[in-house]
Amino acid sequence: MFVKSHYAPVATLHTMVGFCLLFAALWHLKNNFSPLKGYLRLRFWGKQSRYKLTLPLAFLSVGLLAGLSWFGIAPVQQFYQWGMTLRSSDLGFENQEVRYLLVDKALREPSAQQLSVEFKAGPAFHWPQYAIWLETLDGEFVQPVYVTQKLAENNFANRVSTRDKDTVFTDNPFERPGFTMKQAFELVVEPETRSDRFRSESLPVFLHQLAGKDNQAANSPNISSKISRLVDGYSGPTMMNNFIYKSGIEQKLSGAYKLRLEVNQSFDFNQYYSSDRFPEDAIYSGSGYSAQPSVIYEAEINFDKPNKLFVMELIGRGHHSGQDGKVHVDLSGMTSALQLVDRVLVEVNTSS
């Protein structure tokens, strides 16, 4: 940790080892207290002094070191600056500044309830689709909070092509060194336009919930326009990095509710979710080609506790081809999809 920038797993290990060493030191003192007392006696010319100065000198030394560190006095300050120089040479340390896009669509009426969602993107976050919505604790849909525009309009520009039946994707082709968009359109991507088949494999949990509100199945004919109507006013462009989104609540709510986030990213194939994993699935291996399924995050928020932060936790994934709206807790085979999100914090408040 002295020569490298902060890395959460290393910092956690450092902390745990520190506590273990502290416990071991205290245990050692307890078991060896009698012989250790001899170190607190000073001898002068072969005679034992009546004054035991070792312990006061130890406290004085520790206090002096702590004071030099706290007030940044040389040479401790130079030692710290040396460590900062070493860490700055680590490439990951050069971009520690975190920027957020702020989108404020909160209601301005007095006492209106608001939700503030702070989203910090993970290392695999590149071009995802996502939706945020409210449910009751029993799973009844309440309202959308935010939906990406391409999903709302069912207007996806491209999809992976199956034109070469012998090609099997076991990784994301766009992450290969030297892979260009020209190659993509020649080999693995073909244009796609808006159609009546809503792409339920993109965000199956959200879309099945939304379709159920209109008493329709997510893959039923002409559901596209109906779902677009239901999310009208809650959609916007895909925010491609960290963001803080503030939104108003349609109706006055009280008590606990579930806020959910579902996110999915195209082309993120891996060894398990390869392009030939489900050959009999007409969506996964045909017009969907969806790769790793969506991931779902959830926080139980309470509208009676304003200005409190709630943390969204990963609770599962969607169906790989959108056949149902269940949250599947089995995450085996998932890799980069689990790195789309770093953290999501939610705050409930009222306008002033």
Coordinates of C-alpha atoms in Angstrom, one line a residue:
M1 CA 0.0 0.0 0.0
F2 CA 3.0 2.3 0.3
V3 CA 4.1 1.9 -3.3
K4 CA 0.7 1.3 -5.1
S5 CA -2.5 3.3 -5.2
H6 CA -5.4 2.3 -3.1
Y7 CA -7.0 -1.0 -4.1
A8 CA -10.0 -2.2 -2.0
P9 CA -9.1 -5.9 -1.7
V10 CA -5.5 -5.1 -0.7
A11 CA -6.7 -2.4 1.8
T12 CA -9.2 -4.9 3.3
L13 CA -6.4 -7.6 3.7
H14 CA -4.1 -4.9 5.2
T15 CA -6.8 -4.0 7.8
M16 CA -7.6 -7.6 8.7
V17 CA -3.9 -8.6 9.0
G18 CA -3.4 -5.5 11.2
F19 CA -6.1 -6.5 13.6
C20 CA -4.8 -10.0 13.7
L21 CA -1.3 -8.8 14.6
L22 CA -2.7 -6.5 17.3
F23 CA -4.7 -9.4 18.8
A24 CA -1.5 -11.6 18.7
A25 CA 0.5 -8.8 20.4
L26 CA -2.1 -8.5 23.2
W27 CA -2.2 -12.2 23.6
H28 CA 1.6 -12.4 23.8
L29 CA 1.6 -9.7 26.5
K30 CA -1.0 -11.6 28.5
N31 CA 0.9 -14.9 28.4
N32 CA 4.3 -13.4 29.0
F33 CA 3.6 -10.5 31.3
S34 CA 6.0 -11.6 34.2
P35 CA 9.2 -12.0 32.1
L36 CA 8.3 -8.9 30.0
K37 CA 8.4 -6.8 33.2
G38 CA 12.1 -7.2 33.2
Y39 CA 12.4 -5.0 30.1
L40 CA 10.9 -2.1 32.1
R41 CA 13.9 -2.1 34.6
L42 CA 17.0 -0.1 33.8
R43 CA 20.4 -1.1 35.3
F44 CA 23.2 1.3 36.1
W45 CA 26.7 -0.1 36.7
G46 CA 25.4 -3.5 37.4
K47 CA 22.7 -2.3 39.9
Q48 CA 19.0 -2.2 39.3
S49 CA 17.5 1.2 39.4
R50 CA 14.5 1.9 41.6
Y51 CA 13.1 3.9 38.6
K52 CA 11.6 2.1 35.6
L53 CA 12.1 4.6 32.7
T54 CA 11.6 2.2 29.7
L55 CA 7.8 2.5 29.6
P56 CA 7.7 6.3 29.8
L57 CA 10.4 6.5 27.1
A58 CA 8.4 4.1 24.9
F59 CA 5.3 6.3 25.3
L60 CA 7.3 9.4 24.7
S61 CA 8.8 8.0 21.5
V62 CA 5.3 6.9 20.2
G63 CA 3.8 10.2 21.1
L64 CA 6.6 12.1 19.3
L65 CA 6.2 10.0 16.2
A66 CA 2.4 10.5 16.3
G67 CA 2.9 14.3 16.7
L68 CA 5.3 14.5 13.8
S69 CA 2.9 12.6 11.6
W70 CA -0.2 14.5 12.6
F71 CA 1.4 18.0 12.1
G72 CA 3.3 16.9 9.0
I73 CA 6.8 17.8 10.3
A74 CA 10.0 16.8 8.6
P75 CA 11.4 14.1 8.2
V76 CA 8.0 12.3 8.5
Q77 CA 6.5 14.6 5.8
Q78 CA 9.3 13.8 3.4
F79 CA 8.8 10.1 3.9
Y80 CA 5.1 10.5 3.2
Q81 CA 5.7 12.5 0.1
W82 CA 8.1 9.8 -1.1
G83 CA 5.3 7.3 -0.8
M84 CA 2.9 9.6 -2.7
T85 CA 5.5 9.9 -5.5
L86 CA 5.7 6.1 -5.8
R87 CA 2.0 5.7 -5.8
S88 CA 1.5 8.4 -8.5
S89 CA 3.7 6.3 -10.8
D90 CA 0.9 3.7 -10.8
L91 CA -1.3 4.4 -13.8
G92 CA -4.4 3.7 -11.8
F93 CA -3.6 6.5 -9.4
E94 CA -3.4 9.2 -12.1
N95 CA -7.2 9.3 -12.6
Q96 CA -8.6 9.3 -9.1
E97 CA -10.9 12.2 -9.8
V98 CA -14.5 10.9 -10.1
R99 CA -16.9 13.0 -12.2
Y100 CA -20.7 12.7 -12.2
L101 CA -23.3 13.8 -14.7
L102 CA -26.2 15.5 -12.8
V103 CA -29.7 15.1 -14.2
D104 CA -32.3 16.9 -12.1
K105 CA -35.9 16.1 -12.9
A106 CA -37.2 16.5 -9.4
L107 CA -40.6 18.1 -8.7
R108 CA -40.6 21.6 -7.4
E109 CA -43.9 21.5 -5.5
P110 CA -43.6 22.0 -1.7
S111 CA -43.4 18.6 0.2
A112 CA -43.1 16.7 -3.1
Q113 CA -41.2 13.4 -2.6
Q114 CA -38.0 12.9 -4.5
L115 CA -35.5 10.1 -5.2
S116 CA -31.8 10.8 -5.8
V117 CA -29.9 7.9 -7.3
E118 CA -26.1 8.1 -7.4
F119 CA -24.7 5.6 -9.9
K120 CA -21.0 4.9 -10.0
A121 CA -20.0 2.8 -13.1
G122 CA -17.9 -0.3 -12.9
P123 CA -14.9 -1.1 -15.1
A124 CA -17.0 -3.1 -17.6
F125 CA -19.6 -0.3 -18.1
H126 CA -19.4 0.7 -21.8
W127 CA -22.7 0.8 -23.7
P128 CA -25.4 -0.7 -21.5
Q129 CA -29.1 -0.4 -21.4
Y130 CA -30.8 0.0 -17.9
A131 CA -34.0 0.8 -16.1
I132 CA -34.8 2.0 -12.6
W133 CA -38.2 1.4 -11.1
L134 CA -40.2 1.3 -7.9
E135 CA -42.1 -1.8 -6.5
T136 CA -44.0 -2.6 -3.4
L137 CA -42.4 -5.1 -1.0
D138 CA -44.9 -7.6 -2.5
G139 CA -43.5 -7.1 -6.0
E140 CA -46.3 -4.9 -7.4
F141 CA -45.1 -2.4 -9.9
V142 CA -45.4 1.3 -8.8
Q143 CA -43.7 3.5 -11.4
P144 CA -40.7 3.8 -13.6
V145 CA -37.9 6.1 -12.4
Y146 CA -35.6 6.1 -15.4
V147 CA -35.4 4.1 -18.6
T148 CA -32.8 4.4 -21.4
Q149 CA -34.3 5.9 -24.6
K150 CA -33.3 3.0 -27.0
L151 CA -35.2 0.6 -24.7
A152 CA -38.2 2.9 -24.3
E153 CA -38.5 3.3 -28.1
N154 CA -37.5 -0.2 -28.9
N155 CA -35.0 1.3 -31.3
F156 CA -31.8 -0.7 -31.1
A157 CA -29.3 0.3 -33.8
N158 CA -27.3 -3.0 -34.1
R159 CA -27.2 -6.6 -33.0
V160 CA -24.8 -9.5 -33.3
S161 CA -25.2 -11.3 -36.5
T162 CA -25.4 -15.0 -37.1
R163 CA -24.4 -14.8 -40.8
D164 CA -21.4 -17.1 -40.2
K165 CA -22.8 -20.2 -38.5
D166 CA -19.4 -21.5 -37.8
T167 CA -18.3 -18.5 -35.7
V168 CA -18.7 -19.0 -32.0
F169 CA -18.1 -16.1 -29.7
T170 CA -16.6 -16.8 -26.3
D171 CA -15.6 -13.2 -25.5
N172 CA -16.5 -9.7 -26.3
P173 CA -15.1 -9.0 -29.8
F174 CA -15.0 -5.3 -29.1
E175 CA -12.5 -5.9 -26.3
R176 CA -10.0 -7.6 -28.6
P177 CA -6.8 -5.6 -29.3
G178 CA -7.0 -3.9 -32.7
F179 CA -10.7 -4.8 -33.3
T180 CA -12.3 -2.0 -35.3
M181 CA -15.9 -1.0 -36.1
K182 CA -15.3 -1.8 -39.7
Q183 CA -14.5 -5.4 -38.8
A184 CA -17.5 -5.4 -36.5
F185 CA -19.9 -4.5 -39.3
E186 CA -18.2 -7.0 -41.7
L187 CA -18.2 -9.9 -39.3
V188 CA -20.4 -9.7 -36.2
V189 CA -22.8 -6.8 -36.4
E190 CA -25.8 -6.0 -38.6
P191 CA -28.2 -3.1 -38.5
E192 CA -31.5 -3.5 -36.7
T193 CA -34.5 -1.3 -36.9
R194 CA -37.6 -0.8 -34.7
S195 CA -39.9 -3.8 -34.8
D196 CA -43.0 -5.2 -33.1
R197 CA -40.9 -7.8 -31.2
F198 CA -40.0 -6.0 -28.1
R199 CA -36.5 -7.1 -27.0
S200 CA -37.5 -8.6 -23.7
E201 CA -34.1 -10.3 -23.4
S202 CA -32.5 -6.9 -22.9
L203 CA -34.1 -6.2 -19.5
P204 CA -36.5 -9.0 -18.8
V205 CA -37.4 -8.4 -15.2
F206 CA -38.3 -4.7 -15.8
L207 CA -40.1 -5.4 -19.1
H208 CA -42.2 -8.2 -17.7
Q209 CA -43.2 -6.1 -14.8
L210 CA -44.1 -3.2 -17.1
A211 CA -46.0 -5.4 -19.5
G212 CA -47.9 -7.0 -16.6
K213 CA -49.1 -3.5 -15.6
D214 CA -50.8 -3.3 -18.9
N215 CA -52.1 -6.9 -18.7
Q216 CA -49.9 -8.0 -21.6
A217 CA -47.0 -10.4 -22.1
A218 CA -43.6 -8.8 -22.7
N219 CA -43.3 -10.7 -26.0
S220 CA -46.9 -10.3 -27.2
P221 CA -47.6 -8.6 -30.6
N222 CA -47.6 -4.8 -30.6
I223 CA -46.5 -4.6 -27.0
S224 CA -43.7 -2.2 -28.1
S225 CA -46.0 0.9 -28.5
K226 CA -47.8 0.1 -25.3
I227 CA -44.7 -0.2 -23.2
S228 CA -43.3 3.0 -24.8
R229 CA -46.5 4.8 -23.7
L230 CA -46.1 3.5 -20.1
V231 CA -42.5 4.9 -19.8
D232 CA -43.2 8.1 -21.6
G233 CA -41.8 10.9 -19.5
Y234 CA -39.3 8.7 -17.7
S235 CA -36.9 7.9 -20.6
G236 CA -33.7 9.7 -21.6
P237 CA -30.4 9.2 -23.3
T238 CA -28.1 6.4 -22.0
M239 CA -25.8 8.1 -19.5
M240 CA -22.5 6.5 -20.4
N241 CA -20.6 7.1 -17.1
N242 CA -21.2 8.0 -13.4
F243 CA -24.4 10.0 -12.9
I244 CA -26.7 11.4 -10.2
Y245 CA -30.3 11.3 -11.2
K246 CA -33.1 13.1 -9.3
S247 CA -36.7 12.2 -9.9
G248 CA -40.1 13.0 -8.4
I249 CA -42.6 10.5 -7.2
E250 CA -46.0 10.4 -8.9
Q251 CA -48.0 9.8 -5.7
K252 CA -47.5 10.3 -2.0
L253 CA -45.8 7.2 -0.6
S254 CA -45.3 6.1 2.9
G255 CA -43.3 3.2 4.4
A256 CA -41.0 0.7 2.8
Y257 CA -40.7 0.0 -1.0
K258 CA -38.2 -1.7 -3.3
L259 CA -36.2 0.3 -5.7
R260 CA -34.7 -1.9 -8.5
L261 CA -32.1 -1.4 -11.1
E262 CA -31.6 -3.7 -14.1
V263 CA -28.7 -3.3 -16.4
N264 CA -27.5 -5.3 -19.5
Q265 CA -24.8 -4.8 -22.1
S266 CA -24.6 -6.3 -25.6
F267 CA -21.8 -8.4 -27.0
D268 CA -20.4 -9.4 -23.6
F269 CA -19.9 -13.1 -24.4
N270 CA -17.7 -15.3 -22.2
Q271 CA -16.7 -19.0 -22.0
Y272 CA -20.1 -20.0 -20.4
Y273 CA -22.4 -17.5 -22.1
S274 CA -21.0 -18.2 -25.6
S275 CA -23.0 -17.7 -28.7
D276 CA -23.7 -21.4 -29.0
R277 CA -24.7 -22.0 -25.3
F278 CA -28.4 -22.4 -26.0
P279 CA -28.7 -23.6 -29.7
E280 CA -32.4 -24.4 -29.4
D281 CA -33.3 -21.0 -28.0
A282 CA -34.7 -19.0 -30.9
I283 CA -34.0 -15.7 -29.1
Y284 CA -30.6 -16.3 -27.6
S285 CA -29.2 -17.9 -30.7
G286 CA -31.4 -16.1 -33.2
S287 CA -32.7 -12.6 -33.2
G288 CA -31.6 -11.8 -29.7
Y289 CA -28.0 -13.1 -29.4
S290 CA -28.0 -11.5 -25.9
A291 CA -24.7 -12.9 -24.4
Q292 CA -24.6 -12.6 -20.6
P293 CA -28.0 -11.8 -19.1
S294 CA -29.0 -8.7 -17.2
V295 CA -28.1 -8.1 -13.6
I296 CA -30.5 -6.8 -11.0
Y297 CA -29.8 -4.5 -8.0
E298 CA -32.2 -3.7 -5.3
A299 CA -32.5 -1.5 -2.2
E300 CA -35.4 -1.4 0.3
I301 CA -36.0 2.3 0.8
N302 CA -38.3 4.0 3.4
F303 CA -40.2 7.1 2.5
D304 CA -40.7 7.9 6.1
K305 CA -36.9 8.3 6.6
P306 CA -35.9 11.3 4.5
N307 CA -32.3 12.2 3.9
K308 CA -31.1 8.6 4.7
L309 CA -28.8 6.8 2.2
F310 CA -29.7 3.3 1.0
V311 CA -27.3 1.0 -0.8
M312 CA -28.5 -1.1 -3.7
E313 CA -27.3 -4.7 -3.6
L314 CA -26.9 -7.3 -6.4
I315 CA -29.7 -9.8 -6.0
G316 CA -29.6 -11.9 -9.2
R317 CA -29.9 -11.9 -13.0
G318 CA -32.6 -12.0 -15.6
H319 CA -33.4 -14.8 -18.0
H320 CA -30.8 -15.2 -20.8
S321 CA -33.5 -14.8 -23.5
G322 CA -36.2 -12.9 -21.6
Q323 CA -38.6 -15.8 -21.4
D324 CA -39.7 -14.8 -17.9
G325 CA -39.5 -11.9 -15.5
K326 CA -38.1 -13.8 -12.5
V327 CA -34.9 -12.8 -10.7
H328 CA -32.6 -15.8 -11.0
V329 CA -30.2 -15.9 -8.0
D330 CA -27.7 -18.3 -9.7
L331 CA -24.9 -16.1 -11.0
S332 CA -22.6 -18.9 -12.1
G333 CA -21.1 -18.3 -15.5
M334 CA -21.4 -14.5 -15.1
T335 CA -18.1 -12.5 -15.4
S336 CA -17.9 -9.0 -16.8
A337 CA -21.6 -8.4 -16.3
L338 CA -20.9 -8.4 -12.6
Q339 CA -18.5 -5.5 -13.1
L340 CA -21.0 -3.1 -14.8
V341 CA -21.9 -1.4 -11.5
D342 CA -19.4 -0.2 -8.9
R343 CA -22.0 1.1 -6.4
V344 CA -25.5 2.7 -6.3
L345 CA -26.7 4.9 -3.5
V346 CA -30.3 6.1 -3.1
E347 CA -31.6 9.0 -1.0
V348 CA -35.2 9.9 -0.2
N349 CA -36.0 13.5 0.4
T350 CA -38.6 16.2 -0.1
S351 CA -38.3 19.4 -2.0
S352 CA -37.7 22.6 -0.1

